[in-house]
Amino acid sequence: MQTNVTIETILSHATLYAPKDGALIRRAYDFSAQAHEGQLRKSGEPYITHPLAVAFKLAEMRLSPHVVAAGLLHDVTEDTPRTIQQIEAEFGTDIARLVNRATKLGNLKYRGKERYAENLRNTFVAMAEDVRVVFLKFTDRIHNLETLAALPPEKQRRIALEAIEIYARIADRLGIGKLKEELEDLAFPFAYPEAYASFRETTDMIRTDLASLLEEYKHKLHCILSSSSLSYLRLEGRVKRQYSLYRKLQEPKYEQNPLLISDLIAVRIITKTTEDCYQTLGLVHTHFRPAPEKFKDYIATPKPNGYQSLHTVVFTPHGQFLEIQIRTQEMHDQSIFGAAAHFHYTESGKPDAGIPVSYEKLQWLTQLQKMNQETEDLDELLNFLKLDMFEHRIFVFTPQGDPIDLPEGATPVDFAYHIHTDLGHSTIGAKINGTFSRLDTPLTSGDVVEILRDKKRKSPSPKWFSFVKTHLAKTHIKEALTKFKKKLANTSRISP
Ligand code: MN
């Protein structure tokens, strides 16, 4: 987390920008600092620290000067007497429009299903109109997550859930891996505090060990590569991020043995050309034995979000899997910044005149844009998004309107355990969209689910085990039943 960002930090980071751009960014800062003068955040810090942090993240992602300026100005019309007209007069139409769209995107009047639908629609409409707005909005959200501790717990949880279950997915779909991971890891402790605590307890040690193994393999690969005739630009490495590891550990086979996860550690080799990628792969495979059926050629067949890379998993001397990703700098930029990779050097948020060729790879975005122009039908648009983005997952809602993400076929019991173990154990009935329903009813996206509970009840019904879909629910039910049986055995022994 970047603390104490000043305008100088941003300007010194923005080495890509021409002097006139630096001047523009500084003017935006002066305007915003004056407008927010005297205002404080919930944390007690001066308000300007927030737009500064947002602008810094945007500069760090190498987004264009207009976006950085808009980042500095993004809360001005909302929270101060300054108007959008004043911003337009001072900074021109493009920046004013960016600020205006980002503000609109933040204003959600609805709750529950409508809120979710509206949220998605607004985000996608904004994205189709000008993808830069989405980066503005997402970095805003990330900084809010970083400063979540200052809010009351109920609000923390709601914001964190929304970040994981909606925004991280959108970021993923846009191919912006960096934002997705940041959103998830920041929100994790607030969204699922119980799970987070036990996750840390069991994995902190493993993660430390992995970090030192990673260094060892990086060194080894460096030696191999530099003594070959191949040219490569850089080597990078990472230990699997927290939330992504947590999700993986939900799968039974990995829960038993986390070391089976093939991408616990990964090394990335950045090469100059596509041919170098394939040659490097050959070299890697002559030194490390590849794990069968783990090789993926996303260069020849990119992922739908545009991601390209070669992936291979190899066995290491320590009996540990190591994932190796090989790609060019251009592919690397695409993987971290997604759609933003194509907007580094242009002020056009629209994929029209003068767009880089690679933008065409994001076919679904073009398709979405077309659909948005052609159809007024919200349901049709949403259907497209749901099918395309959230295949095999459903989104249902608590009566308070919090989105809950479950696998297809999940039931009210899965829903209850997803929210809290105690809620699961004490479930006695459910209402789906206001109607009393059986506990084994498969839920569908958009359902509002209310769990009826008997607080005195501490143990699940054995019947549930046969129909629940999530691993989480299965584990909790099994545990509770075993405990219950033991207790029963003890009681019967004592009683006369
Ligand atoms: Mn903000």
Coordinates of C-alpha atoms and ligand atoms in Angstrom, one line a residue:
M1 CA 0.0 0.0 0.0
Q2 CA 1.3 3.4 -0.9
T3 CA 1.0 5.9 1.9
N4 CA 1.7 9.6 1.9
V5 CA 1.4 10.1 -1.8
T6 CA 2.0 13.7 -2.8
I7 CA 1.7 15.5 -6.1
E8 CA 5.5 15.2 -6.4
T9 CA 5.3 11.4 -6.1
I10 CA 2.8 11.3 -8.9
L11 CA 4.8 13.6 -11.2
S12 CA 8.1 11.8 -10.5
H13 CA 6.4 8.5 -11.3
A14 CA 4.9 9.9 -14.5
T15 CA 8.1 9.7 -16.5
L16 CA 6.1 8.9 -19.6
Y17 CA 4.4 12.2 -19.6
A18 CA 5.5 15.3 -21.6
P19 CA 6.2 18.5 -19.6
K20 CA 2.8 20.0 -20.6
D21 CA 1.1 16.9 -19.3
G22 CA 2.9 17.3 -16.0
A23 CA 1.7 20.9 -15.8
L24 CA -1.9 19.7 -16.5
I25 CA -1.7 17.1 -13.7
R26 CA -0.3 19.8 -11.3
R27 CA -3.2 22.2 -12.2
A28 CA -5.7 19.4 -11.5
Y29 CA -4.1 18.9 -8.2
D30 CA -4.2 22.6 -7.2
F31 CA -7.9 22.8 -8.2
S32 CA -8.8 19.7 -6.3
A33 CA -6.7 20.6 -3.2
Q34 CA -8.5 23.9 -3.0
A35 CA -11.9 22.4 -3.5
H36 CA -11.4 19.8 -0.8
E37 CA -9.7 22.2 1.6
G38 CA -10.7 21.5 5.2
Q39 CA -12.5 18.3 4.4
L40 CA -11.5 15.1 6.3
R41 CA -11.9 11.4 5.5
K42 CA -13.5 9.0 7.9
S43 CA -10.0 8.1 9.0
G44 CA -9.3 11.7 10.0
E45 CA -6.9 12.3 7.2
P46 CA -7.2 15.4 4.9
Y47 CA -9.6 14.5 2.1
I48 CA -7.1 15.2 -0.6
T49 CA -5.1 12.1 0.3
H50 CA -7.8 10.1 -1.4
P51 CA -7.8 11.7 -4.9
L52 CA -4.0 11.7 -4.6
A53 CA -3.9 8.0 -3.9
V54 CA -6.3 7.3 -6.8
A55 CA -4.3 9.4 -9.2
F56 CA -1.1 7.7 -8.2
K57 CA -2.5 4.3 -8.9
L58 CA -3.6 5.5 -12.3
A59 CA -0.2 7.0 -13.1
E60 CA 1.4 3.7 -11.9
M61 CA -0.7 1.9 -14.4
R62 CA 0.6 4.3 -17.0
L63 CA -2.8 5.6 -17.9
S64 CA -2.9 8.8 -19.9
P65 CA -2.5 12.3 -18.3
H66 CA -6.2 13.0 -18.8
V67 CA -7.2 10.0 -16.7
V68 CA -4.7 10.9 -14.0
A69 CA -6.1 14.5 -13.9
A70 CA -9.6 13.1 -13.7
G71 CA -8.5 10.9 -10.9
L72 CA -7.5 14.0 -8.9
L73 CA -10.8 15.7 -9.7
H74 CA -13.1 12.7 -9.4
D75 CA -14.8 13.6 -6.1
V76 CA -14.9 17.4 -6.6
T77 CA -18.4 17.7 -8.1
E78 CA -19.8 15.2 -5.6
D79 CA -18.4 16.6 -2.4
T80 CA -17.6 20.3 -3.0
P81 CA -19.5 23.3 -4.3
R82 CA -17.5 23.2 -7.6
T83 CA -19.5 22.2 -10.6
I84 CA -18.8 20.1 -13.7
Q85 CA -19.1 23.3 -15.8
Q86 CA -16.2 24.8 -13.8
I87 CA -14.1 21.7 -14.5
E88 CA -15.0 21.9 -18.2
A89 CA -14.0 25.6 -18.4
E90 CA -10.7 24.8 -16.6
F91 CA -9.7 21.5 -18.1
G92 CA -11.7 20.9 -21.3
T93 CA -14.5 18.6 -22.4
D94 CA -12.6 15.3 -22.2
I95 CA -11.6 15.5 -18.6
A96 CA -15.0 16.9 -17.6
R97 CA -16.7 14.0 -19.3
L98 CA -14.4 11.5 -17.5
V99 CA -15.2 13.0 -14.1
N100 CA -18.9 13.2 -14.9
R101 CA -19.1 9.6 -16.0
A102 CA -17.1 8.3 -13.0
T103 CA -19.4 10.2 -10.7
K104 CA -22.5 8.8 -12.3
L105 CA -21.1 5.3 -12.1
G106 CA -20.9 5.7 -8.3
N107 CA -24.5 6.8 -7.8
L108 CA -26.6 3.7 -7.3
K109 CA -30.1 4.4 -6.3
Y110 CA -31.3 0.8 -6.1
R111 CA -30.9 -2.1 -3.7
G112 CA -31.0 -5.9 -4.1
K113 CA -31.4 -7.4 -7.5
E114 CA -32.0 -4.0 -9.1
R115 CA -28.8 -2.6 -7.5
Y116 CA -26.8 -5.5 -8.9
A117 CA -28.3 -5.3 -12.4
E118 CA -27.9 -1.5 -12.4
N119 CA -24.4 -1.8 -11.2
L120 CA -23.4 -4.2 -13.9
R121 CA -25.2 -2.3 -16.6
N122 CA -23.7 1.0 -15.6
T123 CA -20.2 -0.4 -15.5
F124 CA -20.6 -2.0 -18.9
V125 CA -22.2 1.0 -20.5
A126 CA -19.5 3.2 -19.1
M127 CA -16.9 0.7 -20.4
A128 CA -18.4 0.6 -23.8
E129 CA -18.5 4.4 -24.0
D130 CA -15.1 5.0 -22.6
V131 CA -13.0 2.2 -21.0
R132 CA -10.9 4.7 -19.1
V133 CA -13.8 5.4 -16.7
V134 CA -13.7 1.9 -15.5
F135 CA -10.0 2.2 -14.4
L136 CA -10.9 5.4 -12.7
K137 CA -13.8 3.8 -10.8
F138 CA -11.8 0.7 -9.9
T139 CA -8.8 2.5 -8.5
D140 CA -11.2 4.6 -6.5
R141 CA -12.7 1.4 -5.0
I142 CA -9.3 -0.1 -4.3
H143 CA -8.3 2.9 -2.3
N144 CA -11.6 2.8 -0.4
L145 CA -10.8 -0.8 0.4
E146 CA -7.4 0.1 1.6
T147 CA -8.9 2.5 4.1
L148 CA -11.9 0.3 5.0
A149 CA -10.8 0.0 8.6
A150 CA -12.2 3.4 9.4
L151 CA -15.8 2.3 8.7
P152 CA -18.3 0.4 10.9
P153 CA -18.1 -3.5 10.5
E154 CA -21.4 -3.9 8.7
K155 CA -20.4 -1.4 6.0
Q156 CA -17.0 -2.9 5.8
R157 CA -18.4 -6.3 5.0
R158 CA -20.9 -5.1 2.4
I159 CA -18.3 -3.1 0.5
A160 CA -15.8 -6.0 0.7
L161 CA -18.3 -8.5 -0.6
E162 CA -19.3 -6.3 -3.5
A163 CA -15.6 -5.9 -4.3
I164 CA -15.0 -9.7 -4.4
E165 CA -18.2 -10.8 -5.9
I166 CA -18.8 -8.2 -8.5
Y167 CA -15.8 -5.8 -9.2
A168 CA -13.1 -8.4 -9.1
R169 CA -15.0 -10.5 -11.6
I170 CA -15.5 -7.5 -13.9
A171 CA -11.7 -6.8 -13.7
D172 CA -11.0 -10.4 -14.5
R173 CA -13.3 -10.3 -17.5
L174 CA -11.5 -7.1 -18.7
G175 CA -8.3 -9.0 -18.3
I176 CA -6.9 -6.6 -15.7
G177 CA -5.2 -9.2 -13.5
K178 CA -3.6 -6.5 -11.3
L179 CA -6.8 -4.9 -10.3
K180 CA -8.6 -8.2 -9.8
E181 CA -5.9 -9.5 -7.4
E182 CA -5.7 -6.3 -5.4
L183 CA -9.5 -6.1 -5.0
E184 CA -9.7 -9.7 -3.8
D185 CA -6.8 -9.6 -1.4
L186 CA -7.8 -6.3 0.1
A187 CA -11.4 -7.3 0.6
F188 CA -10.8 -10.9 1.8
P189 CA -10.2 -10.1 5.5
F190 CA -13.4 -7.9 5.7
A191 CA -15.6 -10.1 3.5
Y192 CA -14.8 -13.4 5.3
P193 CA -13.1 -12.6 8.6
E194 CA -13.5 -16.1 10.1
A195 CA -12.1 -17.8 7.0
Y196 CA -9.4 -15.3 6.6
A197 CA -8.1 -15.8 10.2
S198 CA -7.9 -19.6 9.8
F199 CA -6.4 -19.3 6.3
R200 CA -3.6 -17.1 7.7
E201 CA -3.0 -19.6 10.5
T202 CA -2.5 -22.5 8.2
T203 CA -0.8 -20.9 5.2
D204 CA 1.5 -18.1 6.5
M205 CA 4.3 -20.7 7.1
I206 CA 3.8 -22.4 3.8
R207 CA 3.9 -19.0 2.0
T208 CA 7.2 -18.0 3.7
D209 CA 8.8 -21.3 2.7
L210 CA 7.5 -20.9 -0.8
A211 CA 9.0 -17.5 -1.1
S212 CA 12.5 -18.8 -0.4
L213 CA 12.1 -21.7 -2.8
L214 CA 11.0 -19.3 -5.4
E215 CA 14.2 -17.3 -5.1
E216 CA 16.2 -20.5 -5.5
Y217 CA 14.4 -21.4 -8.8
K218 CA 14.6 -17.9 -10.1
H219 CA 18.4 -18.0 -9.6
K220 CA 18.6 -21.4 -11.3
L221 CA 16.6 -20.3 -14.3
H222 CA 18.7 -17.1 -14.6
C223 CA 21.8 -19.2 -14.8
I224 CA 20.3 -21.5 -17.5
L225 CA 19.1 -18.6 -19.6
S226 CA 22.2 -16.5 -19.4
S227 CA 24.5 -19.3 -20.4
S228 CA 22.3 -20.0 -23.5
S229 CA 22.3 -18.0 -26.7
L230 CA 18.7 -16.9 -26.1
S231 CA 17.9 -13.3 -25.3
Y232 CA 15.4 -12.6 -22.6
L233 CA 14.4 -9.3 -21.0
R234 CA 13.5 -10.2 -17.5
L235 CA 12.7 -12.8 -14.9
E236 CA 9.9 -12.3 -12.4
G237 CA 8.4 -14.5 -9.7
R238 CA 5.4 -14.7 -7.5
V239 CA 3.9 -16.8 -4.7
K240 CA 0.2 -17.4 -5.3
R241 CA -1.9 -14.5 -3.9
Q242 CA -3.9 -15.0 -0.7
Y243 CA -7.5 -15.0 -2.0
S244 CA -6.7 -17.0 -5.0
L245 CA -4.9 -19.6 -2.8
Y246 CA -7.9 -19.6 -0.5
R247 CA -10.3 -20.4 -3.3
K248 CA -8.0 -23.2 -4.6
L249 CA -7.9 -24.7 -1.1
Q250 CA -11.7 -25.1 -1.2
E251 CA -11.3 -27.9 -3.6
P252 CA -11.1 -31.2 -1.6
K253 CA -8.0 -32.6 -3.3
Y254 CA -6.0 -29.5 -2.6
E255 CA -7.3 -29.1 0.9
Q256 CA -5.8 -32.6 1.7
N257 CA -2.5 -31.7 0.0
P258 CA -1.9 -28.0 -0.9
L259 CA 1.4 -29.0 -2.5
L260 CA -0.5 -30.5 -5.4
I261 CA -1.5 -27.0 -6.5
S262 CA 0.6 -26.5 -9.6
D263 CA 0.9 -22.7 -9.5
L264 CA 1.8 -22.1 -5.8
I265 CA 4.9 -20.6 -7.1
A266 CA 5.4 -19.2 -10.6
V267 CA 8.3 -17.7 -12.5
R268 CA 7.7 -15.5 -15.5
I269 CA 10.2 -15.1 -18.3
I270 CA 9.7 -12.0 -20.4
T271 CA 11.2 -12.3 -23.9
K272 CA 11.6 -10.0 -26.9
T273 CA 9.8 -11.9 -29.5
T274 CA 7.2 -14.6 -29.9
E275 CA 9.8 -16.9 -31.4
D276 CA 11.9 -16.4 -28.3
C277 CA 9.0 -17.6 -26.2
Y278 CA 8.9 -21.0 -27.9
Q279 CA 12.7 -21.4 -27.9
T280 CA 12.8 -20.5 -24.2
L281 CA 10.2 -23.2 -23.5
G282 CA 12.3 -25.8 -25.3
L283 CA 15.3 -24.8 -23.1
V284 CA 13.3 -25.0 -19.9
H285 CA 12.0 -28.4 -20.8
T286 CA 15.5 -29.7 -21.4
H287 CA 16.5 -28.7 -17.8
F288 CA 13.2 -29.5 -15.9
R289 CA 10.9 -32.4 -16.5
P290 CA 7.5 -31.0 -17.5
A291 CA 4.4 -32.3 -15.7
P292 CA 2.2 -34.1 -18.2
E293 CA -0.9 -32.4 -19.6
K294 CA -0.1 -29.1 -17.9
F295 CA 1.3 -27.3 -20.9
K296 CA -0.9 -24.5 -22.3
D297 CA -0.3 -22.4 -25.4
Y298 CA -2.3 -19.3 -24.8
I299 CA -0.2 -17.6 -27.5
A300 CA -1.7 -19.6 -30.3
T301 CA -5.0 -19.7 -28.5
P302 CA -5.5 -16.6 -26.4
K303 CA -8.0 -16.6 -23.5
P304 CA -11.3 -14.8 -24.2
N305 CA -10.1 -11.7 -22.3
G306 CA -7.1 -11.4 -24.6
Y307 CA -4.5 -13.0 -22.3
Q308 CA -1.5 -14.5 -24.1
S309 CA 1.4 -16.6 -22.7
L310 CA 2.9 -20.0 -22.7
H311 CA 2.3 -21.9 -19.4
T312 CA 4.2 -25.0 -18.4
V313 CA 4.4 -26.8 -15.1
V314 CA 7.7 -28.6 -14.2
F315 CA 8.9 -30.9 -11.5
T316 CA 11.6 -29.5 -9.3
P317 CA 14.4 -31.1 -7.3
H318 CA 12.4 -30.5 -4.0
G319 CA 9.4 -32.4 -5.3
Q320 CA 7.5 -29.2 -5.7
F321 CA 5.7 -28.0 -8.8
L322 CA 6.8 -24.9 -10.5
E323 CA 4.8 -23.0 -13.0
I324 CA 6.7 -21.2 -15.7
Q325 CA 5.0 -18.5 -17.8
I326 CA 6.8 -17.3 -20.9
R327 CA 5.7 -14.2 -22.8
T328 CA 6.7 -11.0 -24.6
Q329 CA 6.6 -7.6 -23.0
E330 CA 3.5 -6.7 -25.0
M331 CA 1.7 -9.8 -23.8
H332 CA 2.8 -9.1 -20.3
D333 CA 1.4 -5.5 -20.4
Q334 CA -1.9 -7.0 -21.7
S335 CA -2.0 -9.5 -18.8
I336 CA -1.6 -6.9 -16.1
F337 CA -3.4 -3.9 -17.5
G338 CA -5.8 -5.7 -19.8
A339 CA -7.7 -3.2 -21.9
A340 CA -5.6 -0.4 -20.3
A341 CA -2.5 -1.7 -22.1
H342 CA -3.9 -0.2 -25.3
F343 CA -4.6 3.2 -23.8
H344 CA -1.2 4.1 -22.5
Y345 CA -0.3 6.6 -25.2
T346 CA -3.7 7.7 -26.4
E347 CA -6.4 10.0 -25.1
S348 CA -9.1 8.2 -27.1
G349 CA -11.2 6.1 -24.8
K350 CA -13.1 4.8 -27.8
P351 CA -11.9 2.0 -30.0
D352 CA -12.4 4.0 -33.2
A353 CA -9.9 6.0 -35.2
G354 CA -6.3 5.2 -34.5
I355 CA -6.7 2.3 -32.2
P356 CA -3.8 -0.1 -31.8
V357 CA -4.4 -3.3 -33.7
S358 CA -4.3 -5.5 -30.6
Y359 CA -7.5 -3.9 -29.4
E360 CA -9.3 -6.0 -31.8
K361 CA -8.4 -9.0 -29.7
L362 CA -10.9 -7.8 -27.2
Q363 CA -13.7 -9.0 -29.4
W364 CA -16.3 -9.3 -26.6
L365 CA -15.8 -5.7 -25.8
T366 CA -16.6 -4.7 -29.3
Q367 CA -19.5 -7.0 -29.3
L368 CA -20.8 -5.5 -26.1
Q369 CA -20.4 -2.0 -27.5
K370 CA -22.5 -3.0 -30.5
M371 CA -25.2 -4.6 -28.4
N372 CA -25.4 -1.6 -26.2
Q373 CA -26.0 0.6 -29.2
E374 CA -28.5 -1.7 -30.8
T375 CA -30.6 -2.8 -27.8
E376 CA -32.5 -0.8 -25.3
D377 CA -33.5 -4.1 -23.6
L378 CA -31.8 -4.3 -20.2
D379 CA -32.6 -8.0 -19.8
E380 CA -31.1 -8.9 -23.1
L381 CA -27.9 -7.1 -22.3
L382 CA -27.8 -8.6 -18.9
N383 CA -28.3 -12.1 -20.2
F384 CA -25.4 -11.6 -22.6
L385 CA -23.2 -10.5 -19.7
K386 CA -24.3 -13.2 -17.4
L387 CA -23.8 -16.0 -19.9
D388 CA -20.5 -14.7 -21.0
M389 CA -19.0 -13.5 -17.8
F390 CA -20.4 -15.6 -15.1
E391 CA -20.8 -19.0 -16.6
H392 CA -21.4 -21.8 -14.1
R393 CA -21.8 -19.3 -11.2
I394 CA -24.9 -17.8 -9.9
F395 CA -25.5 -14.6 -8.0
V396 CA -28.1 -14.4 -5.4
F397 CA -28.9 -11.8 -2.8
T398 CA -29.4 -11.5 0.9
P399 CA -32.6 -9.6 1.9
Q400 CA -30.2 -6.6 2.5
G401 CA -29.1 -6.7 -1.1
D402 CA -25.6 -8.2 -0.6
P403 CA -24.6 -10.3 -3.6
I404 CA -23.6 -13.9 -2.9
D405 CA -21.7 -15.9 -5.4
L406 CA -22.4 -19.6 -5.6
P407 CA -21.9 -22.5 -8.0
E408 CA -24.8 -23.5 -10.2
G409 CA -27.3 -25.8 -8.5
A410 CA -26.5 -24.4 -5.0
T411 CA -29.4 -24.5 -2.5
P412 CA -30.6 -22.3 0.4
V413 CA -28.5 -24.4 2.8
D414 CA -25.3 -23.6 0.7
F415 CA -26.3 -20.0 0.9
A416 CA -26.7 -20.1 4.7
Y417 CA -23.3 -21.7 5.2
H418 CA -21.7 -19.3 2.8
I419 CA -22.9 -16.5 5.1
H420 CA -22.0 -18.0 8.4
T421 CA -21.5 -21.4 10.0
D422 CA -23.9 -20.7 12.8
L423 CA -26.6 -19.6 10.3
G424 CA -26.1 -22.8 8.5
H425 CA -26.5 -25.0 11.6
S426 CA -29.6 -23.2 12.8
T427 CA -31.5 -23.1 9.5
I428 CA -35.0 -24.4 9.6
G429 CA -36.5 -23.0 6.5
A430 CA -36.0 -20.6 3.6
K431 CA -37.9 -18.0 1.6
I432 CA -36.9 -17.5 -2.0
N433 CA -38.1 -14.2 -3.5
G434 CA -40.6 -14.0 -0.6
T435 CA -42.0 -17.5 -1.0
F436 CA -41.5 -20.3 1.4
S437 CA -39.4 -22.9 -0.4
R438 CA -37.9 -26.3 0.3
L439 CA -34.3 -26.3 1.5
D440 CA -33.1 -28.4 -1.5
T441 CA -34.5 -26.0 -4.1
P442 CA -31.7 -25.1 -6.6
L443 CA -31.3 -21.3 -6.6
T444 CA -31.1 -19.2 -9.8
S445 CA -29.3 -16.0 -10.4
G446 CA -31.1 -12.9 -9.1
D447 CA -33.0 -14.8 -6.3
V448 CA -33.4 -13.0 -3.0
V449 CA -32.9 -15.6 -0.3
E450 CA -34.0 -15.3 3.3
I451 CA -33.0 -17.9 5.8
L452 CA -35.4 -18.7 8.6
R453 CA -33.6 -19.9 11.7
D454 CA -34.1 -21.3 15.1
K455 CA -31.3 -19.9 17.2
K456 CA -31.6 -22.8 19.7
R457 CA -30.8 -25.3 17.0
K458 CA -27.1 -26.0 16.9
S459 CA -26.9 -29.0 14.5
P460 CA -27.7 -29.6 10.8
S461 CA -30.0 -32.3 9.5
P462 CA -28.2 -35.3 8.1
K463 CA -30.4 -35.2 5.0
W464 CA -28.8 -31.9 3.9
F465 CA -25.6 -33.7 3.1
S466 CA -27.1 -35.4 0.1
F467 CA -28.1 -32.2 -1.7
V468 CA -25.7 -29.4 -0.8
K469 CA -23.4 -28.3 -3.6
T470 CA -20.6 -26.4 -2.0
H471 CA -17.6 -27.9 -0.3
L472 CA -17.9 -25.4 2.5
A473 CA -21.4 -26.6 3.4
K474 CA -20.4 -30.3 3.2
T475 CA -17.5 -29.8 5.5
H476 CA -19.5 -27.9 8.1
I477 CA -22.3 -30.4 8.1
K478 CA -20.0 -33.4 8.4
E479 CA -18.1 -31.8 11.3
A480 CA -21.2 -30.8 13.2
L481 CA -22.8 -34.3 12.8
T482 CA -19.7 -36.1 14.0
K483 CA -19.6 -33.8 17.1
F484 CA -23.3 -34.4 17.7
K485 CA -22.9 -38.2 17.6
K486 CA -20.0 -38.1 20.0
K487 CA -22.0 -36.0 22.4
L488 CA -25.0 -38.3 22.1
A489 CA -22.8 -41.3 22.9
N490 CA -21.5 -39.6 26.0
T491 CA -24.9 -38.6 27.2
S492 CA -26.4 -42.0 26.8
R493 CA -23.5 -43.5 28.8
I494 CA -24.1 -41.1 31.7
S495 CA -27.8 -41.3 31.9
P496 CA -29.3 -44.2 33.9
Ligands
MN1 MN -13.5 8.6 -4.5

